[in-house]
Amino acid sequence: MNKIYNEDFFNKDQKSRYLKDLSPATELAYGRVFKRAAIMEKSLDKDLYDFNLDEISQFLYLLKAKKISSLRQAGSVINNYIGWAIDQDLRKDNINPLSAVTSFEWYSQFIIDNHQSLFSEDDIGEVVDGCLNFQDKLIVQALFEGIMGKGNSEILNMKMEHITGSEGKYRITLFNDNGDGTKESREIKISNFLYNILRIANKEEKYIKNNGILKPNIKSSVNELIDNDYILRSAVNSTIKQGIDEPTSIYLVQSRLKKIAEWHNLPQLTVKNVRNSGMLKVARDLYHKRNKLEAEEYSEIFEHFNIKKDKMGQYQSGPMRSEFLNIPTIEKVYGL
């Protein structure tokens, strides 16, 4: 959180009275929230315990938090403090505004940088369109459509022979490296758009350097690509080596995506963020179709994006749901 501390508490006597019965660690944590609130309390000339939901929302936004856990902690402090004030007959009414907040997802709307690390379908489309090499296009679009795997191995292992179906019904079998020399496979549906990118990328023989933006002393504007059956391939003279009968290095996806991010001035364009953006897009589609985003929809999303289950066979969806995979974030990125 940004440090918007004030030197002291607003209405110090009441806050000190509240804090005196808390443990030292809890008192310190609650005190930090009270110090942050002091400026706004002074501006409104009212104690935090008298804030309505709009004022609490404004305060949470002013914290400029980057993690939902920070906002939830601040919300918990405010909730407990207002509850105490009601018991002490200090609040002007006996209604705690935060009682209306029934989901931790509500806090996600106040994450300042959340929308900057998530990209809409149109945003991703512009990035893909801006790449001259289909070898680059495939990385962004494949991640967005749920192809990743350990060390991005699902992308590295792709071959055209793994794709079946026809227009509108293309499916690809993906191979994920387990890290012990074995692979596990799964099959997912892909868009016509991705299929055509893969088809053209597979035929590319040359790689245009630096997306066509070259320095005057560069002798050649292109590099020859390795000739093998894998769709994603290294350049022949690249420092990222690739054998004639093996997939390219695990570092190639990260390396090329970093360059793509630089070309488009999008430092937040990372493997994880593109994948998460794809999950949000599917969540939006399901929400529009069914007018709900619940356990059934989350299971479909997690299955498609190969999110692992725990030992009990359950998806640990809480962090994703609270951080970004929720209706408030859909509203922020796409609008409803």
XYZ file of C-alpha atoms in Angstrom:
336
model
C 0.000 0.000 0.000
C 1.079 3.593 -0.532
C 2.125 5.368 2.635
C -0.570 7.946 3.239
C 0.150 8.073 6.956
C -0.800 10.954 9.193
C 1.257 11.757 12.282
C -1.565 10.799 14.621
C -5.054 9.377 14.850
C -8.219 11.340 14.222
C -10.377 11.235 17.376
C -7.383 9.812 19.200
C -9.117 9.139 22.525
C -11.701 6.778 21.054
C -9.188 4.911 18.899
C -6.765 4.546 21.789
C -9.596 3.191 23.915
C -10.383 0.645 21.203
C -6.766 -0.418 20.701
C -5.810 -0.833 24.338
C -7.396 -4.291 24.656
C -5.745 -5.711 21.531
C -2.507 -7.669 21.362
C 0.622 -5.649 20.510
C 0.822 -7.110 16.973
C -2.889 -6.493 16.317
C -2.670 -2.997 17.773
C 0.181 -2.196 15.382
C -1.724 -3.506 12.336
C -4.946 -1.687 13.266
C -3.000 1.477 14.070
C -1.554 1.580 10.574
C -5.067 1.572 9.083
C -6.221 4.297 11.481
C -3.228 6.476 10.597
C -3.984 6.053 6.900
C -7.620 6.988 7.492
C -6.803 10.120 9.493
C -6.451 12.458 6.514
C -9.810 11.475 5.079
C -11.465 11.583 8.529
C -10.171 15.121 9.017
C -11.403 16.143 5.564
C -14.886 14.783 6.280
C -14.755 15.804 9.943
C -16.059 12.417 11.017
C -14.604 9.318 12.614
C -13.988 6.204 10.542
C -16.693 4.411 12.536
C -19.285 6.787 11.027
C -18.232 6.223 7.384
C -20.872 4.989 4.969
C -20.092 2.400 2.270
C -19.238 5.017 -0.361
C -16.769 6.683 2.001
C -15.229 3.337 2.941
C -14.918 2.550 -0.762
C -13.201 5.865 -1.386
C -10.758 5.195 1.444
C -9.938 1.710 0.130
C -9.305 3.179 -3.311
C -6.995 5.828 -1.851
C -4.834 3.087 -0.346
C -3.687 2.266 -3.913
C -3.218 -1.368 -2.951
C -1.768 -3.822 -5.442
C -2.936 -6.941 -3.611
C -6.442 -7.876 -2.577
C -5.106 -9.302 0.681
C -4.103 -5.792 1.773
C -7.580 -4.469 1.025
C -9.275 -7.356 2.803
C -7.130 -6.737 5.864
C -8.023 -3.039 5.894
C -11.691 -3.916 5.393
C -11.563 -6.328 8.319
C -10.096 -3.631 10.562
C -12.820 -1.146 9.560
C -15.543 -3.763 9.961
C -14.390 -4.699 13.469
C -13.945 -1.071 14.492
C -17.434 -0.100 13.338
C -18.873 -3.133 15.125
C -17.177 -2.029 18.338
C -18.432 1.542 17.871
C -22.010 0.277 17.464
C -21.670 -1.714 20.704
C -20.370 1.419 22.410
C -23.253 3.468 21.002
C -20.797 5.740 19.191
C -22.003 5.365 15.604
C -24.893 7.559 14.514
C -26.867 4.499 13.466
C -26.552 0.823 14.354
C -25.906 -0.350 10.783
C -22.482 -1.605 9.762
C -22.103 -0.784 6.021
C -19.663 -3.654 5.517
C -22.347 -6.129 6.540
C -23.646 -5.715 2.982
C -20.332 -7.008 1.619
C -20.872 -10.745 1.296
C -17.865 -11.636 -0.877
C -14.141 -10.939 -0.750
C -14.377 -10.325 -4.512
C -15.933 -6.928 -3.722
C -12.485 -5.674 -2.724
C -10.973 -6.436 -6.131
C -12.474 -3.263 -7.626
C -10.075 -1.151 -5.553
C -6.855 -2.770 -6.797
C -5.183 0.045 -8.693
C -2.936 -1.999 -10.975
C -5.261 -4.966 -11.527
C -6.630 -3.730 -14.846
C -3.097 -2.949 -16.071
C -2.002 -6.568 -15.772
C -5.109 -7.931 -17.481
C -5.789 -7.503 -21.163
C -9.094 -7.599 -22.990
C -9.670 -9.724 -26.061
C -9.256 -6.600 -28.209
C -5.986 -5.724 -26.448
C -4.575 -9.169 -27.175
C -5.828 -8.932 -30.755
C -3.909 -5.682 -31.263
C -0.730 -7.241 -29.909
C -1.110 -10.286 -32.166
C -1.857 -8.089 -35.183
C 1.242 -6.007 -34.408
C 3.607 -8.988 -34.630
C 5.111 -9.515 -38.091
C 6.202 -13.096 -37.387
C 3.538 -15.735 -37.003
C 6.098 -17.441 -34.753
C 5.480 -14.528 -32.368
C 1.738 -14.321 -32.918
C 1.302 -17.944 -31.873
C 2.928 -17.383 -28.467
C 0.501 -14.640 -27.446
C -2.633 -16.260 -28.867
C -1.792 -19.763 -27.609
C -1.291 -18.485 -24.054
C -4.520 -16.491 -24.298
C -6.421 -19.635 -25.366
C -5.098 -21.755 -22.508
C -2.004 -23.444 -23.916
C 0.913 -23.255 -21.500
C 2.135 -26.230 -19.457
C 5.156 -26.650 -17.200
C 7.929 -24.473 -18.579
C 5.534 -23.552 -21.423
C 6.030 -27.106 -22.676
C 2.552 -27.352 -24.199
C 3.544 -24.573 -26.593
C 6.998 -26.011 -27.277
C 5.647 -29.487 -28.075
C 2.978 -28.398 -30.569
C 2.977 -29.986 -34.042
C 0.415 -29.665 -36.807
C -0.188 -33.408 -36.643
C -1.632 -32.859 -33.163
C -4.524 -30.801 -34.582
C -7.770 -32.428 -35.686
C -11.165 -31.231 -36.894
C -12.338 -28.620 -39.341
C -13.342 -24.973 -39.316
C -15.132 -24.048 -36.128
C -14.293 -27.399 -34.530
C -10.506 -27.496 -34.343
C -8.969 -29.384 -31.432
C -5.352 -29.833 -30.448
C -3.681 -32.507 -28.335
C -1.190 -30.876 -25.998
C 1.814 -32.481 -24.323
C 2.961 -31.192 -20.942
C 6.416 -32.130 -19.638
C 6.240 -33.459 -16.096
C 9.877 -32.667 -15.377
C 10.885 -36.312 -14.968
C 11.213 -37.167 -18.643
C 7.542 -38.107 -19.019
C 4.727 -36.213 -20.661
C 1.004 -36.009 -19.990
C -1.476 -35.155 -22.705
C -4.811 -33.422 -22.907
C -7.030 -32.113 -25.697
C -8.717 -28.735 -25.958
C -10.678 -26.766 -28.506
C -8.913 -23.879 -30.253
C -10.284 -21.008 -32.333
C -10.104 -20.764 -36.111
C -7.929 -17.712 -35.504
C -5.315 -19.669 -33.554
C -5.474 -22.586 -35.980
C -4.590 -20.315 -38.905
C -1.770 -18.691 -36.945
C -0.330 -22.129 -36.160
C -0.739 -23.252 -39.774
C 1.145 -20.255 -41.155
C 3.779 -20.270 -38.377
C 4.492 -23.904 -39.168
C 5.374 -22.925 -42.761
C 7.597 -19.983 -41.855
C 11.218 -20.491 -42.842
C 12.596 -17.105 -41.831
C 12.207 -14.963 -38.721
C 12.089 -11.170 -39.157
C 14.487 -9.617 -36.657
C 13.165 -7.218 -34.003
C 9.727 -7.091 -35.647
C 11.180 -5.182 -38.589
C 12.724 -2.344 -36.532
C 16.415 -2.630 -37.368
C 19.580 -0.661 -36.769
C 21.461 0.624 -39.849
C 24.489 -1.659 -39.327
C 22.449 -4.891 -39.349
C 23.529 -6.933 -42.378
C 20.427 -9.104 -42.605
C 16.864 -8.368 -41.570
C 15.955 -12.047 -41.107
C 17.196 -15.256 -39.518
C 16.743 -18.746 -40.848
C 14.535 -20.941 -38.656
C 15.345 -24.503 -37.631
C 13.648 -26.942 -40.009
C 11.752 -29.602 -38.055
C 8.190 -30.713 -37.247
C 7.672 -28.470 -34.217
C 5.587 -25.368 -34.884
C 7.568 -23.060 -32.595
C 11.218 -23.021 -33.633
C 14.452 -21.224 -32.854
C 16.550 -19.359 -35.374
C 19.508 -21.330 -36.711
C 22.069 -18.874 -35.317
C 20.146 -18.069 -32.124
C 21.769 -18.361 -28.700
C 18.686 -20.417 -27.808
C 19.629 -23.710 -29.413
C 17.308 -26.402 -30.755
C 18.103 -29.874 -31.992
C 16.746 -31.081 -35.291
C 14.422 -33.621 -33.648
C 13.519 -31.876 -30.408
C 11.427 -28.932 -29.249
C 13.087 -25.591 -28.680
C 14.307 -24.392 -25.276
C 11.972 -23.512 -22.436
C 13.478 -20.023 -22.557
C 12.260 -19.173 -26.062
C 8.671 -18.322 -25.080
C 9.803 -16.022 -22.274
C 12.458 -14.406 -24.466
C 10.188 -13.710 -27.416
C 7.278 -12.541 -25.259
C 9.586 -10.100 -23.483
C 10.548 -8.627 -26.858
C 6.896 -8.480 -27.943
C 6.113 -6.586 -24.730
C 8.919 -4.109 -25.496
C 7.740 -3.557 -29.089
C 4.235 -2.743 -27.842
C 5.364 -0.852 -24.722
C 3.443 -3.259 -22.506
C 5.735 -4.289 -19.627
C 2.854 -6.223 -18.018
C 2.591 -8.544 -21.032
C 3.911 -11.672 -19.281
C 3.121 -15.352 -19.661
C 1.023 -15.386 -16.512
C -0.835 -12.169 -17.312
C -1.714 -13.275 -20.854
C -2.921 -16.630 -19.493
C -4.969 -14.894 -16.776
C -6.411 -12.538 -19.377
C -7.548 -15.554 -21.377
C -9.215 -17.007 -18.291
C -11.033 -13.720 -17.719
C -12.227 -13.707 -21.328
C -13.708 -17.205 -20.935
C -15.286 -16.129 -17.640
C -16.867 -13.163 -19.428
C -18.233 -15.402 -22.178
C -19.726 -17.864 -19.694
C -21.205 -15.064 -17.588
C -22.846 -13.496 -20.641
C -24.199 -16.861 -21.741
C -25.518 -18.084 -18.387
C -25.847 -14.902 -16.338
C -23.866 -16.502 -13.548
C -20.258 -17.187 -12.582
C -20.306 -20.006 -10.066
C -18.710 -23.380 -9.345
C -19.777 -24.932 -12.658
C -18.297 -22.088 -14.701
C -15.097 -21.975 -12.665
C -14.601 -25.723 -13.140
C -14.899 -25.321 -16.918
C -12.374 -22.488 -16.924
C -9.872 -24.314 -14.736
C -10.157 -27.507 -16.738
C -9.541 -25.721 -20.034
C -6.553 -23.815 -18.671
C -5.171 -26.930 -16.963
C -5.216 -25.560 -13.426
C -4.146 -28.366 -11.120
C -6.365 -29.855 -8.447
C -5.306 -30.504 -4.865
C -4.959 -33.927 -3.241
C -8.694 -33.942 -2.545
C -9.470 -33.470 -6.233
C -10.624 -29.885 -5.740
C -9.582 -26.713 -7.533
C -8.007 -24.216 -5.157
C -9.823 -21.372 -6.866
C -9.993 -18.903 -3.990
C -6.909 -16.799 -4.814
C -7.749 -16.505 -8.523
C -11.391 -15.753 -7.832
C -10.555 -13.041 -5.336
C -7.634 -11.520 -7.253
C -9.060 -11.258 -10.774
C -11.451 -14.005 -11.885
C -14.681 -12.366 -10.785
C -17.521 -10.166 -11.985
C -16.089 -6.817 -10.735
C -12.928 -7.430 -12.776
C -14.967 -8.422 -15.829
C -16.818 -5.117 -15.439
C -13.535 -3.225 -15.145
C -11.840 -4.822 -18.162
C -14.842 -5.380 -20.461
C -17.757 -3.406 -19.051
C -21.180 -5.026 -18.697
